[in-house]
JSON list of C-alpha atoms in Angstrom, two decimals:
[
{"chain": "V", "resi": 37, "resn": "UNK", "atom": "CA", "xyz": [-0.88, -16.32, -18.69]},
{"chain": "V", "resi": 38, "resn": "UNK", "atom": "CA", "xyz": [-1.30, -15.27, -14.85]},
{"chain": "V", "resi": 39, "resn": "UNK", "atom": "CA", "xyz": [1.67, -12.76, -15.28]},
{"chain": "V", "resi": 40, "resn": "UNK", "atom": "CA", "xyz": [-0.53, -10.93, -18.16]},
{"chain": "V", "resi": 41, "resn": "UNK", "atom": "CA", "xyz": [-3.79, -11.00, -15.88]},
{"chain": "V", "resi": 42, "resn": "UNK", "atom": "CA", "xyz": [-1.56, -9.56, -13.04]},
{"chain": "V", "resi": 43, "resn": "UNK", "atom": "CA", "xyz": [-0.46, -6.93, -15.25]},
{"chain": "V", "resi": 44, "resn": "UNK", "atom": "CA", "xyz": [-3.96, -5.86, -16.46]},
{"chain": "V", "resi": 45, "resn": "UNK", "atom": "CA", "xyz": [-4.83, -5.83, -12.87]},
{"chain": "V", "resi": 46, "resn": "UNK", "atom": "CA", "xyz": [-1.92, -3.44, -11.91]},
{"chain": "V", "resi": 47, "resn": "UNK", "atom": "CA", "xyz": [-2.75, -1.31, -14.58]},
{"chain": "V", "resi": 48, "resn": "UNK", "atom": "CA", "xyz": [-6.37, -0.79, -13.42]},
{"chain": "V", "resi": 49, "resn": "UNK", "atom": "CA", "xyz": [-5.07, -0.66, -9.67]},
{"chain": "V", "resi": 50, "resn": "UNK", "atom": "CA", "xyz": [-2.69, 2.19, -10.58]},
{"chain": "V", "resi": 51, "resn": "UNK", "atom": "CA", "xyz": [-5.16, 3.86, -13.02]},
{"chain": "V", "resi": 52, "resn": "UNK", "atom": "CA", "xyz": [-7.72, 4.17, -9.99]},
{"chain": "V", "resi": 53, "resn": "UNK", "atom": "CA", "xyz": [-5.01, 5.37, -7.80]},
{"chain": "V", "resi": 54, "resn": "UNK", "atom": "CA", "xyz": [-4.10, 8.06, -10.31]},
{"chain": "V", "resi": 55, "resn": "UNK", "atom": "CA", "xyz": [-7.70, 9.16, -10.82]},
{"chain": "V", "resi": 56, "resn": "UNK", "atom": "CA", "xyz": [-9.10, 8.92, -7.44]},
{"chain": "V", "resi": 57, "resn": "UNK", "atom": "CA", "xyz": [-6.41, 9.07, -4.99]},
{"chain": "V", "resi": 58, "resn": "UNK", "atom": "CA", "xyz": [-6.92, 5.63, -3.49]},
{"chain": "V", "resi": 59, "resn": "UNK", "atom": "CA", "xyz": [-7.59, 1.97, -4.72]},
{"chain": "V", "resi": 60, "resn": "UNK", "atom": "CA", "xyz": [-4.06, 0.54, -5.68]},
{"chain": "V", "resi": 61, "resn": "UNK", "atom": "CA", "xyz": [-3.53, -1.68, -2.68]},
{"chain": "V", "resi": 62, "resn": "UNK", "atom": "CA", "xyz": [-7.30, -2.32, -2.44]},
{"chain": "V", "resi": 63, "resn": "UNK", "atom": "CA", "xyz": [-7.53, -3.58, -5.95]},
{"chain": "V", "resi": 64, "resn": "UNK", "atom": "CA", "xyz": [-3.97, -5.15, -6.49]},
{"chain": "V", "resi": 65, "resn": "UNK", "atom": "CA", "xyz": [-3.41, -7.07, -3.26]},
{"chain": "V", "resi": 66, "resn": "UNK", "atom": "CA", "xyz": [-6.29, -9.64, -2.90]},
{"chain": "V", "resi": 67, "resn": "UNK", "atom": "CA", "xyz": [-6.21, -10.08, -6.96]},
{"chain": "V", "resi": 68, "resn": "UNK", "atom": "CA", "xyz": [-2.61, -10.39, -6.77]},
{"chain": "V", "resi": 69, "resn": "UNK", "atom": "CA", "xyz": [-2.41, -13.06, -4.33]},
{"chain": "V", "resi": 70, "resn": "UNK", "atom": "CA", "xyz": [-5.13, -15.09, -6.17]},
{"chain": "V", "resi": 71, "resn": "UNK", "atom": "CA", "xyz": [-3.27, -14.81, -9.72]},
{"chain": "V", "resi": 72, "resn": "UNK", "atom": "CA", "xyz": [0.36, -15.28, -8.57]},
{"chain": "V", "resi": 73, "resn": "UNK", "atom": "CA", "xyz": [1.81, -17.23, -5.53]},
{"chain": "V", "resi": 74, "resn": "UNK", "atom": "CA", "xyz": [1.15, -15.30, -2.74]},
{"chain": "V", "resi": 75, "resn": "UNK", "atom": "CA", "xyz": [4.66, -14.47, -1.98]},
{"chain": "V", "resi": 76, "resn": "UNK", "atom": "CA", "xyz": [5.09, -13.20, -5.64]},
{"chain": "V", "resi": 77, "resn": "UNK", "atom": "CA", "xyz": [1.98, -11.34, -5.46]},
{"chain": "V", "resi": 78, "resn": "UNK", "atom": "CA", "xyz": [2.61, -9.46, -2.32]},
{"chain": "V", "resi": 79, "resn": "UNK", "atom": "CA", "xyz": [6.37, -8.90, -3.56]},
{"chain": "V", "resi": 80, "resn": "UNK", "atom": "CA", "xyz": [5.08, -7.44, -6.70]},
{"chain": "V", "resi": 81, "resn": "UNK", "atom": "CA", "xyz": [2.61, -5.46, -5.08]},
{"chain": "V", "resi": 82, "resn": "UNK", "atom": "CA", "xyz": [4.92, -3.93, -2.54]},
{"chain": "V", "resi": 83, "resn": "UNK", "atom": "CA", "xyz": [7.45, -3.00, -5.39]},
{"chain": "V", "resi": 84, "resn": "UNK", "atom": "CA", "xyz": [4.72, -1.69, -8.04]},
{"chain": "V", "resi": 85, "resn": "UNK", "atom": "CA", "xyz": [2.92, 0.39, -4.94]},
{"chain": "V", "resi": 86, "resn": "UNK", "atom": "CA", "xyz": [6.33, 2.16, -4.12]},
{"chain": "V", "resi": 87, "resn": "UNK", "atom": "CA", "xyz": [7.13, 2.87, -7.76]},
{"chain": "V", "resi": 88, "resn": "UNK", "atom": "CA", "xyz": [3.62, 4.38, -8.01]},
{"chain": "V", "resi": 89, "resn": "UNK", "atom": "CA", "xyz": [3.58, 6.29, -4.53]},
{"chain": "V", "resi": 90, "resn": "UNK", "atom": "CA", "xyz": [7.05, 7.93, -5.65]},
{"chain": "V", "resi": 91, "resn": "UNK", "atom": "CA", "xyz": [5.84, 8.80, -9.07]},
{"chain": "V", "resi": 92, "resn": "UNK", "atom": "CA", "xyz": [2.45, 10.30, -7.99]},
{"chain": "V", "resi": 93, "resn": "UNK", "atom": "CA", "xyz": [4.31, 12.05, -5.23]},
{"chain": "V", "resi": 94, "resn": "UNK", "atom": "CA", "xyz": [6.74, 13.72, -7.75]},
{"chain": "V", "resi": 95, "resn": "UNK", "atom": "CA", "xyz": [3.84, 14.51, -10.22]},
{"chain": "V", "resi": 96, "resn": "UNK", "atom": "CA", "xyz": [0.85, 15.80, -8.25]},
{"chain": "V", "resi": 97, "resn": "UNK", "atom": "CA", "xyz": [0.71, 19.07, -6.14]},
{"chain": "V", "resi": 98, "resn": "UNK", "atom": "CA", "xyz": [-0.46, 19.87, -3.45]},
{"chain": "V", "resi": 99, "resn": "UNK", "atom": "CA", "xyz": [1.59, 17.12, -1.81]},
{"chain": "V", "resi": 100, "resn": "UNK", "atom": "CA", "xyz": [2.41, 16.33, 1.82]},
{"chain": "V", "resi": 101, "resn": "UNK", "atom": "CA", "xyz": [5.52, 17.59, 3.25]},
{"chain": "V", "resi": 102, "resn": "UNK", "atom": "CA", "xyz": [8.45, 15.41, 3.15]},
{"chain": "V", "resi": 103, "resn": "UNK", "atom": "CA", "xyz": [8.82, 15.42, 6.87]},
{"chain": "V", "resi": 104, "resn": "UNK", "atom": "CA", "xyz": [5.21, 14.19, 7.28]},
{"chain": "V", "resi": 105, "resn": "UNK", "atom": "CA", "xyz": [5.77, 11.10, 4.96]},
{"chain": "V", "resi": 106, "resn": "UNK", "atom": "CA", "xyz": [9.33, 10.40, 6.15]},
{"chain": "V", "resi": 107, "resn": "UNK", "atom": "CA", "xyz": [8.22, 8.30, 9.27]},
{"chain": "V", "resi": 108, "resn": "UNK", "atom": "CA", "xyz": [5.89, 6.17, 7.22]},
{"chain": "V", "resi": 109, "resn": "UNK", "atom": "CA", "xyz": [8.70, 5.58, 4.72]},
{"chain": "V", "resi": 110, "resn": "UNK", "atom": "CA", "xyz": [11.44, 4.77, 7.05]},
{"chain": "V", "resi": 111, "resn": "UNK", "atom": "CA", "xyz": [9.34, 2.71, 9.36]},
{"chain": "V", "resi": 112, "resn": "UNK", "atom": "CA", "xyz": [8.15, 0.77, 6.09]},
{"chain": "V", "resi": 113, "resn": "UNK", "atom": "CA", "xyz": [12.02, 0.47, 5.22]},
{"chain": "V", "resi": 114, "resn": "UNK", "atom": "CA", "xyz": [12.25, -1.38, 8.90]},
{"chain": "V", "resi": 115, "resn": "UNK", "atom": "CA", "xyz": [9.38, -3.61, 8.37]},
{"chain": "V", "resi": 116, "resn": "UNK", "atom": "CA", "xyz": [10.91, -4.92, 5.04]},
{"chain": "V", "resi": 117, "resn": "UNK", "atom": "CA", "xyz": [13.25, -7.47, 6.60]},
{"chain": "V", "resi": 118, "resn": "UNK", "atom": "CA", "xyz": [10.28, -8.69, 8.94]},
{"chain": "V", "resi": 119, "resn": "UNK", "atom": "CA", "xyz": [8.01, -8.95, 5.82]},
{"chain": "V", "resi": 120, "resn": "UNK", "atom": "CA", "xyz": [10.83, -10.96, 3.89]},
{"chain": "V", "resi": 121, "resn": "UNK", "atom": "CA", "xyz": [11.05, -13.82, 6.65]},
{"chain": "V", "resi": 122, "resn": "UNK", "atom": "CA", "xyz": [7.22, -13.77, 6.67]},
{"chain": "V", "resi": 123, "resn": "UNK", "atom": "CA", "xyz": [7.08, -14.26, 2.97]},
{"chain": "V", "resi": 124, "resn": "UNK", "atom": "CA", "xyz": [9.52, -17.00, 2.86]},
{"chain": "V", "resi": 125, "resn": "UNK", "atom": "CA", "xyz": [8.40, -18.84, 5.82]},
{"chain": "V", "resi": 126, "resn": "UNK", "atom": "CA", "xyz": [4.88, -18.35, 6.36]},
{"chain": "V", "resi": 127, "resn": "UNK", "atom": "CA", "xyz": [1.90, -20.68, 4.78]},
{"chain": "V", "resi": 128, "resn": "UNK", "atom": "CA", "xyz": [0.34, -19.47, 1.65]},
{"chain": "V", "resi": 129, "resn": "UNK", "atom": "CA", "xyz": [-3.12, -19.54, 3.01]},
{"chain": "V", "resi": 130, "resn": "UNK", "atom": "CA", "xyz": [-2.00, -17.51, 6.09]},
{"chain": "V", "resi": 131, "resn": "UNK", "atom": "CA", "xyz": [-0.52, -15.09, 3.92]},
{"chain": "V", "resi": 132, "resn": "UNK", "atom": "CA", "xyz": [-3.70, -14.72, 1.92]},
{"chain": "V", "resi": 133, "resn": "UNK", "atom": "CA", "xyz": [-5.52, -14.46, 5.25]},
{"chain": "V", "resi": 134, "resn": "UNK", "atom": "CA", "xyz": [-3.20, -11.30, 6.20]},
{"chain": "V", "resi": 135, "resn": "UNK", "atom": "CA", "xyz": [-3.54, -9.65, 2.89]},
{"chain": "V", "resi": 136, "resn": "UNK", "atom": "CA", "xyz": [-7.44, -9.78, 3.33]},
{"chain": "V", "resi": 137, "resn": "UNK", "atom": "CA", "xyz": [-7.30, -8.73, 6.75]},
{"chain": "V", "resi": 138, "resn": "UNK", "atom": "CA", "xyz": [-5.29, -5.60, 5.90]},
{"chain": "V", "resi": 139, "resn": "UNK", "atom": "CA", "xyz": [-6.95, -4.58, 2.85]},
{"chain": "V", "resi": 140, "resn": "UNK", "atom": "CA", "xyz": [-10.05, -4.62, 5.04]},
{"chain": "V", "resi": 141, "resn": "UNK", "atom": "CA", "xyz": [-8.59, -2.60, 7.85]},
{"chain": "V", "resi": 142, "resn": "UNK", "atom": "CA", "xyz": [-7.26, -0.01, 5.49]},
{"chain": "V", "resi": 143, "resn": "UNK", "atom": "CA", "xyz": [-10.29, 0.70, 3.71]},
{"chain": "V", "resi": 144, "resn": "UNK", "atom": "CA", "xyz": [-12.19, 0.87, 6.88]},
{"chain": "V", "resi": 145, "resn": "UNK", "atom": "CA", "xyz": [-9.53, 3.15, 8.10]},
{"chain": "V", "resi": 146, "resn": "UNK", "atom": "CA", "xyz": [-10.06, 5.31, 4.83]},
{"chain": "V", "resi": 147, "resn": "UNK", "atom": "CA", "xyz": [-13.72, 5.34, 5.24]},
{"chain": "V", "resi": 148, "resn": "UNK", "atom": "CA", "xyz": [-13.80, 6.17, 8.51]},
{"chain": "V", "resi": 149, "resn": "UNK", "atom": "CA", "xyz": [-10.85, 8.51, 8.92]},
{"chain": "V", "resi": 150, "resn": "UNK", "atom": "CA", "xyz": [-10.35, 9.88, 5.52]},
{"chain": "V", "resi": 151, "resn": "UNK", "atom": "CA", "xyz": [-9.85, 13.66, 5.37]},
{"chain": "V", "resi": 152, "resn": "UNK", "atom": "CA", "xyz": [-11.03, 14.62, 1.69]},
{"chain": "V", "resi": 153, "resn": "UNK", "atom": "CA", "xyz": [-12.62, 17.89, 2.12]},
{"chain": "V", "resi": 154, "resn": "UNK", "atom": "CA", "xyz": [-11.77, 17.95, 5.88]},
{"chain": "V", "resi": 155, "resn": "UNK", "atom": "CA", "xyz": [-9.05, 20.29, 7.50]},
{"chain": "V", "resi": 156, "resn": "UNK", "atom": "CA", "xyz": [-5.72, 18.50, 7.98]},
{"chain": "V", "resi": 157, "resn": "UNK", "atom": "CA", "xyz": [-5.63, 16.20, 11.36]},
{"chain": "V", "resi": 158, "resn": "UNK", "atom": "CA", "xyz": [-2.65, 16.88, 13.85]},
{"chain": "V", "resi": 159, "resn": "UNK", "atom": "CA", "xyz": [0.10, 14.17, 12.92]},
{"chain": "V", "resi": 160, "resn": "UNK", "atom": "CA", "xyz": [0.26, 11.25, 15.42]},
{"chain": "V", "resi": 161, "resn": "UNK", "atom": "CA", "xyz": [3.96, 9.88, 15.25]},
{"chain": "V", "resi": 162, "resn": "UNK", "atom": "CA", "xyz": [3.25, 6.39, 16.70]},
{"chain": "V", "resi": 163, "resn": "UNK", "atom": "CA", "xyz": [0.29, 5.74, 14.25]},
{"chain": "V", "resi": 164, "resn": "UNK", "atom": "CA", "xyz": [2.32, 6.87, 11.11]},
{"chain": "V", "resi": 165, "resn": "UNK", "atom": "CA", "xyz": [5.34, 4.57, 12.41]},
{"chain": "V", "resi": 166, "resn": "UNK", "atom": "CA", "xyz": [2.83, 1.72, 12.72]},
{"chain": "V", "resi": 167, "resn": "UNK", "atom": "CA", "xyz": [1.18, 2.32, 9.55]},
{"chain": "V", "resi": 168, "resn": "UNK", "atom": "CA", "xyz": [4.47, 2.39, 7.69]},
{"chain": "V", "resi": 169, "resn": "UNK", "atom": "CA", "xyz": [5.78, -0.76, 9.64]},
{"chain": "V", "resi": 170, "resn": "UNK", "atom": "CA", "xyz": [2.57, -2.61, 8.76]},
{"chain": "V", "resi": 171, "resn": "UNK", "atom": "CA", "xyz": [2.94, -1.61, 5.19]}
]
């Protein structure tokens, strides 16, 4: 039953992302760790988010040039082993707290620094690498 509920949440989150351009992680991450074991919910969220991002990147235009998003993706790949260790070793309550904090931080960052309707900001490589690693 939990898996069906998670599938419904994933569908709603993916729909929000596809329609609004934001919302997948903010919707699925906190609900995923409540419906499934935190390690399973986080892992499923990462896999589904990566697939959704790839699909949307290919599907929609205009899109960010590949050299601009490559540091995020590469830093994310380097963060995977760290994340796997945390998922297998950390306490479930600590994982839920980390998910909640990261969702709030990303929501606030989007709210404060969103660039919808604004000119593009210059790339800041350190921030891109940090964001990719944290993801």
